[in-house]
Tab-separated table of C-alpha atoms and ligand atoms in Angstrom:
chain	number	residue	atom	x	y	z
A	1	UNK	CA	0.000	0.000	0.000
A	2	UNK	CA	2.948	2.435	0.816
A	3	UNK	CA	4.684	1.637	-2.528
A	4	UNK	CA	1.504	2.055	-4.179
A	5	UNK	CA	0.656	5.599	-2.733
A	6	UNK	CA	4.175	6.412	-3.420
A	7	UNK	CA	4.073	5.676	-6.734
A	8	UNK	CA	1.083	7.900	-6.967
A	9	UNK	CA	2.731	10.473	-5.168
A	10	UNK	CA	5.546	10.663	-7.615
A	11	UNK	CA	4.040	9.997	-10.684
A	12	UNK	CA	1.143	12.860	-9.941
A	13	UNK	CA	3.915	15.396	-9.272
A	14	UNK	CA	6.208	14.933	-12.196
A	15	UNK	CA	5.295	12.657	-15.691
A	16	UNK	CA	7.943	10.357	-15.645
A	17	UNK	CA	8.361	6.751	-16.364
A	18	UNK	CA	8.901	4.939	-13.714
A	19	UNK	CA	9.855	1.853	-12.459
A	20	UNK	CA	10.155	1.444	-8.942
A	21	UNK	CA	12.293	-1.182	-8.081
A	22	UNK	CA	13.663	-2.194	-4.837
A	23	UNK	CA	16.331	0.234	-3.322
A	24	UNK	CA	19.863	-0.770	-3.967
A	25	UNK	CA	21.680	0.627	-0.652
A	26	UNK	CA	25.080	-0.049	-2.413
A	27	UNK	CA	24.482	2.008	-5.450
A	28	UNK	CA	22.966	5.078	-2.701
A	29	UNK	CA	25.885	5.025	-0.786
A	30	UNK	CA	28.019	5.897	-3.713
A	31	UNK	CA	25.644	8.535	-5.582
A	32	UNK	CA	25.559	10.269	-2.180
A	33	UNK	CA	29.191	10.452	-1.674
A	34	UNK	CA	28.521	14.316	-3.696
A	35	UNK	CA	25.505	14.973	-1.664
A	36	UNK	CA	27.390	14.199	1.411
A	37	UNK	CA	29.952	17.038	0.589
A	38	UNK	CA	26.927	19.649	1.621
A	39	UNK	CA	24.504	17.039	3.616
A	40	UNK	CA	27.450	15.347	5.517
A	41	UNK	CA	28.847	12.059	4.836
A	42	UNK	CA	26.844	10.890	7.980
A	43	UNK	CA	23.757	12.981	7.179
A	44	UNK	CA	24.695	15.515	9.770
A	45	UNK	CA	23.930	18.396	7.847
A	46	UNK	CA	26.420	21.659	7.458
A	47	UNK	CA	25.301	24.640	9.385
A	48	UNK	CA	28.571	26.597	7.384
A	49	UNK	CA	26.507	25.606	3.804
A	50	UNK	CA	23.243	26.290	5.140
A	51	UNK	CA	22.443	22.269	4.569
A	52	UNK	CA	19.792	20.396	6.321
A	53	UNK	CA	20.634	17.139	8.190
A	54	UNK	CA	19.295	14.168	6.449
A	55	UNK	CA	19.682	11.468	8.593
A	56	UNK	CA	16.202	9.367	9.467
A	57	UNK	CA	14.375	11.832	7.038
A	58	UNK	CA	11.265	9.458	5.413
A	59	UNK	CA	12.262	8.097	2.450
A	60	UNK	CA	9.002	8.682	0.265
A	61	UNK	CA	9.817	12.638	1.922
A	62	UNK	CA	13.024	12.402	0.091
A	63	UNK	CA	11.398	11.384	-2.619
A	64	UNK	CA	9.082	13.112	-3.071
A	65	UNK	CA	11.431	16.407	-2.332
A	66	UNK	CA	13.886	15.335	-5.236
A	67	UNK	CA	11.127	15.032	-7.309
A	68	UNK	CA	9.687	18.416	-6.779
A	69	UNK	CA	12.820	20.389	-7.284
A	70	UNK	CA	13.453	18.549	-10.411
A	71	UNK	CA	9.576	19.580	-11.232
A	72	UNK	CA	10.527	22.773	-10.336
A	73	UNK	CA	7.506	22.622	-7.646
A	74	UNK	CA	10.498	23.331	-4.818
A	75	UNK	CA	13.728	25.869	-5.595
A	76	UNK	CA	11.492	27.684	-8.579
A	77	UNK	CA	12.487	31.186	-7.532
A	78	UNK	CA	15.925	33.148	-8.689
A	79	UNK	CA	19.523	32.646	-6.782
A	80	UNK	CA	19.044	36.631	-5.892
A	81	UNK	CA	15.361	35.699	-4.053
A	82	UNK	CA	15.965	32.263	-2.769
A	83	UNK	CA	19.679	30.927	-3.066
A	84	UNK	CA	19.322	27.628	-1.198
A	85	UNK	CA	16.543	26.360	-2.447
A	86	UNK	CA	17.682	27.040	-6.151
A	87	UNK	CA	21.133	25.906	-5.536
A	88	UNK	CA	19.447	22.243	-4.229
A	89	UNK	CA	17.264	22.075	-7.046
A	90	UNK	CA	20.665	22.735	-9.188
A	91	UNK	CA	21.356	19.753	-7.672
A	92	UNK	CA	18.681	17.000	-8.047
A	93	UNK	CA	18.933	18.391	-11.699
A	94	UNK	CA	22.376	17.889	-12.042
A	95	UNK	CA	23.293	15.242	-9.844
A	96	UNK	CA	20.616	12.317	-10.517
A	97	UNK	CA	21.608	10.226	-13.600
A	98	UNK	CA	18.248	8.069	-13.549
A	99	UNK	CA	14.738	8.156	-11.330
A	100	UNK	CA	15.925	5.010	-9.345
A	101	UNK	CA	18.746	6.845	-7.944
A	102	UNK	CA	16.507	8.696	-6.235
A	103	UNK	CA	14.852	5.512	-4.678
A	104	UNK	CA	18.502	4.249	-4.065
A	105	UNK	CA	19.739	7.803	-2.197
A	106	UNK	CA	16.969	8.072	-0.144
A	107	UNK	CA	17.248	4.547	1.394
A	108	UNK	CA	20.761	5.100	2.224
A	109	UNK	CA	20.195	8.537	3.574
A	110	UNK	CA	17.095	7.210	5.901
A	111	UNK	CA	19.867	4.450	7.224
A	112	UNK	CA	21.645	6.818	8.240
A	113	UNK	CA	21.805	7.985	11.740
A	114	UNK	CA	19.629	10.774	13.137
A	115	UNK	CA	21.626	13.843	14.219
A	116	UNK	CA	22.367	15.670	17.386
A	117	UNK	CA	21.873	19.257	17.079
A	118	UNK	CA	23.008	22.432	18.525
A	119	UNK	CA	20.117	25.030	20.121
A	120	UNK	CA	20.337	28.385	17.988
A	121	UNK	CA	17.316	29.781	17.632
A	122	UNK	CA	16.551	31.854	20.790
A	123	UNK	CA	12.864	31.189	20.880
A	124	UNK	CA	10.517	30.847	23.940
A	125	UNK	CA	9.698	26.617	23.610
A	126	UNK	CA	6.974	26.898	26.680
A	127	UNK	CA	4.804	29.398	24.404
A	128	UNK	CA	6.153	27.263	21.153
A	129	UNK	CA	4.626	24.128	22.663
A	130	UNK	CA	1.176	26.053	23.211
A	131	UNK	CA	1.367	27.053	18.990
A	132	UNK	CA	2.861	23.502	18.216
A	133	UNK	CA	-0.328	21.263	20.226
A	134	UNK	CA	-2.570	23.589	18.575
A	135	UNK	CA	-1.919	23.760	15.425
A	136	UNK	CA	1.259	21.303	14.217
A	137	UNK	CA	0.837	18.287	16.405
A	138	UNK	CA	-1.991	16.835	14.266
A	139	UNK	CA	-0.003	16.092	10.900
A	140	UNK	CA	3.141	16.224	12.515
A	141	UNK	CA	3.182	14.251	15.408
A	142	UNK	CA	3.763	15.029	19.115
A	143	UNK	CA	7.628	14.238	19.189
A	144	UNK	CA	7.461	15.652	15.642
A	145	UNK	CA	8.301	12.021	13.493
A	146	UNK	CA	5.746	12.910	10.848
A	147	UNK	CA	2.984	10.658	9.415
A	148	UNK	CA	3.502	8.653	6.597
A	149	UNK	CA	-0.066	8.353	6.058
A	150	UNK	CA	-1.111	11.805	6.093
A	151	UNK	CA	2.272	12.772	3.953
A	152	UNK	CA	3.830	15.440	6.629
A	153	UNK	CA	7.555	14.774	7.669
A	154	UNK	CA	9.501	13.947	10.387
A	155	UNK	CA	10.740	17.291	11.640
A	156	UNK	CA	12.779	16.228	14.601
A	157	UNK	CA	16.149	15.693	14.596
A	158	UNK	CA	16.496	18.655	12.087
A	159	UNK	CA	18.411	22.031	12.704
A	160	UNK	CA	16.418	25.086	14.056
A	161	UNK	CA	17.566	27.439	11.656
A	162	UNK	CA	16.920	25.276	8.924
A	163	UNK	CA	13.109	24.233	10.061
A	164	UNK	CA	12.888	28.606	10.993
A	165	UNK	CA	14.068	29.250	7.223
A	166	UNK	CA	12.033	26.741	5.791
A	167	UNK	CA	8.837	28.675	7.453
A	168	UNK	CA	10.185	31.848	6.211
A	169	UNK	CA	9.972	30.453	2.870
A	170	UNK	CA	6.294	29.090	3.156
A	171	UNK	CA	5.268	32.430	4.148
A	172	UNK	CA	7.411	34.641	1.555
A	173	UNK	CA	6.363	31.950	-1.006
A	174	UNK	CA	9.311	30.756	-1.665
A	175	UNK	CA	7.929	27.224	-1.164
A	176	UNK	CA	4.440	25.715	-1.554
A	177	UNK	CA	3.555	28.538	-3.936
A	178	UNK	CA	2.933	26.151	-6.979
A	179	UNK	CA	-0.514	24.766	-7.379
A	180	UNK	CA	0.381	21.146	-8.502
A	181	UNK	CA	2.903	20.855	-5.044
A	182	UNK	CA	-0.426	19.564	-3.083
A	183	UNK	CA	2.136	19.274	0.121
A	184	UNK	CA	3.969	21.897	0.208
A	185	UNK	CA	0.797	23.918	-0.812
A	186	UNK	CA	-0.650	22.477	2.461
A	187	UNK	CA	1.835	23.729	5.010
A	188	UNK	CA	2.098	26.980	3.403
A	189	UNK	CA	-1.396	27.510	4.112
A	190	UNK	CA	-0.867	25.880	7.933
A	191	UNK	CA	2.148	28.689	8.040
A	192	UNK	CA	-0.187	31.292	8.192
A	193	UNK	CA	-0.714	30.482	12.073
A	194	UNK	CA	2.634	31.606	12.127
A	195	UNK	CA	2.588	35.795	11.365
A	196	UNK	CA	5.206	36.734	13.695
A	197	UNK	CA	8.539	35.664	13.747
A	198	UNK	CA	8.434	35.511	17.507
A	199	UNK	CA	5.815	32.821	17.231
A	200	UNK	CA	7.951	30.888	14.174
A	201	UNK	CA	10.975	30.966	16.832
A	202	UNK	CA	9.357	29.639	19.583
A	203	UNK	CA	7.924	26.849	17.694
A	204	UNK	CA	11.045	26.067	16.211
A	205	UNK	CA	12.843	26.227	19.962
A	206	UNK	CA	9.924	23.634	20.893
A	207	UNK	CA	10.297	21.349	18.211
A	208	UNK	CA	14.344	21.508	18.889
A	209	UNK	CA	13.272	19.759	22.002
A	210	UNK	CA	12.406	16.780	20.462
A	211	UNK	CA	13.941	13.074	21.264
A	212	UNK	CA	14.489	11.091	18.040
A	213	UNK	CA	10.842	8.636	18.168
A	214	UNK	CA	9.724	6.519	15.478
A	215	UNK	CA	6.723	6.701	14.370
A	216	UNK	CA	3.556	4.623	15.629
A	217	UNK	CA	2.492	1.490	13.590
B	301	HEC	C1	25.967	22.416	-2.766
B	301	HEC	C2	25.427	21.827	-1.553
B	301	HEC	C3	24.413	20.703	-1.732
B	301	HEC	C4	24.589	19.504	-2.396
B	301	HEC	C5	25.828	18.995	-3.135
B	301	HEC	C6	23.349	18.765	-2.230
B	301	HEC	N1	22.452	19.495	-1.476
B	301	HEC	FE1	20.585	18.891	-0.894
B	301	HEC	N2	20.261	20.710	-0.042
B	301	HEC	C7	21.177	21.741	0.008
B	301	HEC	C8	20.568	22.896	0.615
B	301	HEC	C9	21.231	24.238	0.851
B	301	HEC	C10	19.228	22.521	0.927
B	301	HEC	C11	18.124	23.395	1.561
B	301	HEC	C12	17.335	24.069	0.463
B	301	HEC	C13	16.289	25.022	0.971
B	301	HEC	O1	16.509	25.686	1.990
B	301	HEC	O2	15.232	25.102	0.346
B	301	HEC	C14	19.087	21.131	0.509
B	301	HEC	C15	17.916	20.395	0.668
B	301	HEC	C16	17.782	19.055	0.340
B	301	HEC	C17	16.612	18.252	0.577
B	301	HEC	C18	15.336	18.711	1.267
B	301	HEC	C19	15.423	18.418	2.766
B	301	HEC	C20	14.177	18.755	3.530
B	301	HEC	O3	14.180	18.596	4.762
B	301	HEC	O4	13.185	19.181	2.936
B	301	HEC	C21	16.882	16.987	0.106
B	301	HEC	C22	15.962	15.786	0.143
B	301	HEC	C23	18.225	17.014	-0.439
B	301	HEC	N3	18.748	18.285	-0.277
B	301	HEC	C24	18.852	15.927	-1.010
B	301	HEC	C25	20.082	15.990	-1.665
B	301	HEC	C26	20.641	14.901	-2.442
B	301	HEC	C27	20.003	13.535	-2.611
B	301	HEC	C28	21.813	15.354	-2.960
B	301	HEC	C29	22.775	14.655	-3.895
B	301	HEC	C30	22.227	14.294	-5.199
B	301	HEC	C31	22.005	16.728	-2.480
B	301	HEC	N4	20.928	17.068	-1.701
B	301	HEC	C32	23.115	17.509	-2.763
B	301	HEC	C33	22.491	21.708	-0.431
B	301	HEC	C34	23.066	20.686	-1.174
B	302	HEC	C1	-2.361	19.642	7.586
B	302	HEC	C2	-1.094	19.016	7.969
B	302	HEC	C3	0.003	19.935	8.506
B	302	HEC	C4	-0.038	20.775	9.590
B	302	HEC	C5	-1.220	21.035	10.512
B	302	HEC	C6	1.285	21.338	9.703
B	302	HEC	N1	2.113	20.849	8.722
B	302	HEC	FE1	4.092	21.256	8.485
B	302	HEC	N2	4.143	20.133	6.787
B	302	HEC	C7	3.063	19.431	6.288
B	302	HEC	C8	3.454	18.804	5.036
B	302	HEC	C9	2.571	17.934	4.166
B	302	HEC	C10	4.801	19.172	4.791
B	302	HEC	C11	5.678	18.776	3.602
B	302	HEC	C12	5.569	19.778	2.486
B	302	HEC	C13	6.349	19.341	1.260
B	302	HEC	O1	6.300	18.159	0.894
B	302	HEC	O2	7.021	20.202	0.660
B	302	HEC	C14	5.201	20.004	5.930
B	302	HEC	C15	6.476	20.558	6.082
B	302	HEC	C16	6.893	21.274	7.190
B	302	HEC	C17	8.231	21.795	7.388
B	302	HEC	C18	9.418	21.636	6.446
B	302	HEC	C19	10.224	20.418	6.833
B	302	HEC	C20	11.472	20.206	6.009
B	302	HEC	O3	12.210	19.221	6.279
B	302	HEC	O4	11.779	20.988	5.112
B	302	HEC	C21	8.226	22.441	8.597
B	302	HEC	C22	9.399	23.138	9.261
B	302	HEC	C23	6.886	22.323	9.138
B	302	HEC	N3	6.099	21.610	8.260
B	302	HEC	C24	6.491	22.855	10.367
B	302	HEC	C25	5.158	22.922	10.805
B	302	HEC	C26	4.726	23.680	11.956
B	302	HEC	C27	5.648	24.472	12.876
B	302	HEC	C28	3.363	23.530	12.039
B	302	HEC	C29	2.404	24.189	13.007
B	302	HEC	C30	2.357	25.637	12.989
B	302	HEC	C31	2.955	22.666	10.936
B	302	HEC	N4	4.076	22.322	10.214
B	302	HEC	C32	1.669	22.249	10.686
B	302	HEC	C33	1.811	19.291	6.858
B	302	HEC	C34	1.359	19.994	7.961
């Protein structure tokens, strides 16, 4: 049922033909050996190039990431307006020979460990927790591990300023601004909660409190 909604997933966002096969871990590792010069050979992440962690990110949330900055549903703005984004969607342009690759990456970066990350956004968490059981907890899941079935990511184990940016974006529309990204369209409208930055970086501080949990059967 998973592979089936994935499929769907993919094949909705971008016409391609595709054959989903069965990861090859072995042929991941080595594509990601370039990723893993920004993402971190461990999936760490890279605070000094503004790169998000990737360890024990969902695979189909890979996926389906890859396949939206190749879509250009994700990274569709200028270098001058949004320079990360467009520099990673540079990337799943440039640096994915064929669509299984991007079954094969995202295996081996969801093997890899989750990270341990520094505090840096000064945000109230107490207050943060009040916006986050209100508003996020339903899709994303009270220790933040996301819900496969509903399609919203784990967002634990991530870095602050990266989840804080990534906000930014959904409200400057820098992300979930194109009509056929049905996600990312979603949490840009669930961003809206959001109109201060005071509440974005306490929400952020709370979710940075967050113990690596999987998610519930
Ligand atoms: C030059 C540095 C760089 C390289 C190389 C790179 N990335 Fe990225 N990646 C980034 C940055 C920066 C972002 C954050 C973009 C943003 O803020 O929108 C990102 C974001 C992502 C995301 C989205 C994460 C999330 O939480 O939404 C995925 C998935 C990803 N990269 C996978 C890859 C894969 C797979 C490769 C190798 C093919 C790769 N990246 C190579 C810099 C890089
Ligand atoms: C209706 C379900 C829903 C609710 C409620 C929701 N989100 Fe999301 N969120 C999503 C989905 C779906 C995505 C993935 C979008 C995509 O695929 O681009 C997402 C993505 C995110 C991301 C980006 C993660 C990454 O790795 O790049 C952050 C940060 C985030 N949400 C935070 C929040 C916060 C904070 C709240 C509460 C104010 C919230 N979300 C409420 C569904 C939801």
């Amino acid at each position: 049922m998973k592979r089936f909604l994935l499929i769907c997933l993919l094949t909705c966002a971008a016409p391609l033909a595709y054959s989903a096969d069965e990861p090859d871990l072995e042929r991941g590792a080595q594509l990601y050996f370039f990723c893993g010069t920004c993402h971190g050979q461990a999936g760490e992440g890279n605070a000094l190039l503004n790169t998000p962690a990737a360890g024990k990110q969902d695979t189909w949330y890979i996926e389906r990431q890859m396949v939206n900055y190749r879509a250009n549903l994700r990274g569709y703005w200028g270098p001058l307006e949004d320079i990360y984004g467009n520099q990673m969607k540079n990337m799943a342009i440039a640096q994915v020979p064929d669509e299984q690759a991007i079954i094969d990456m995202a295996a081996f970066m969801h093997s890899l460990e989750p990270p341990t990350l520094p505090i840096t956004v000064d945000g109230d968490p107490e207050e943060g927790r009040k916006i986050y059981e209100e508003t996020c907890i339903a899709c994303h899941g009270p220790n933040g591990e996301g819900s496969t079935l509903l399609g919203s990511p784990r967002i634990s184990n991530q870095f602050d300023w990266y989840l804080l940016r990534q906000l930014d974006d959904f409200l400057s529309g820098a992300r979930g601004q194109q009509p056929d990204d049905i996600f990312g369209t979603q949490m840009r409208y669930m961003a809206q909660v959001l109109d201060t930055e005071q509440k974005r970086k306490d929400v952020v501080s709370y979710i940075a409190t967050f113990q690596f949990t999987e998610q519930p059967d």
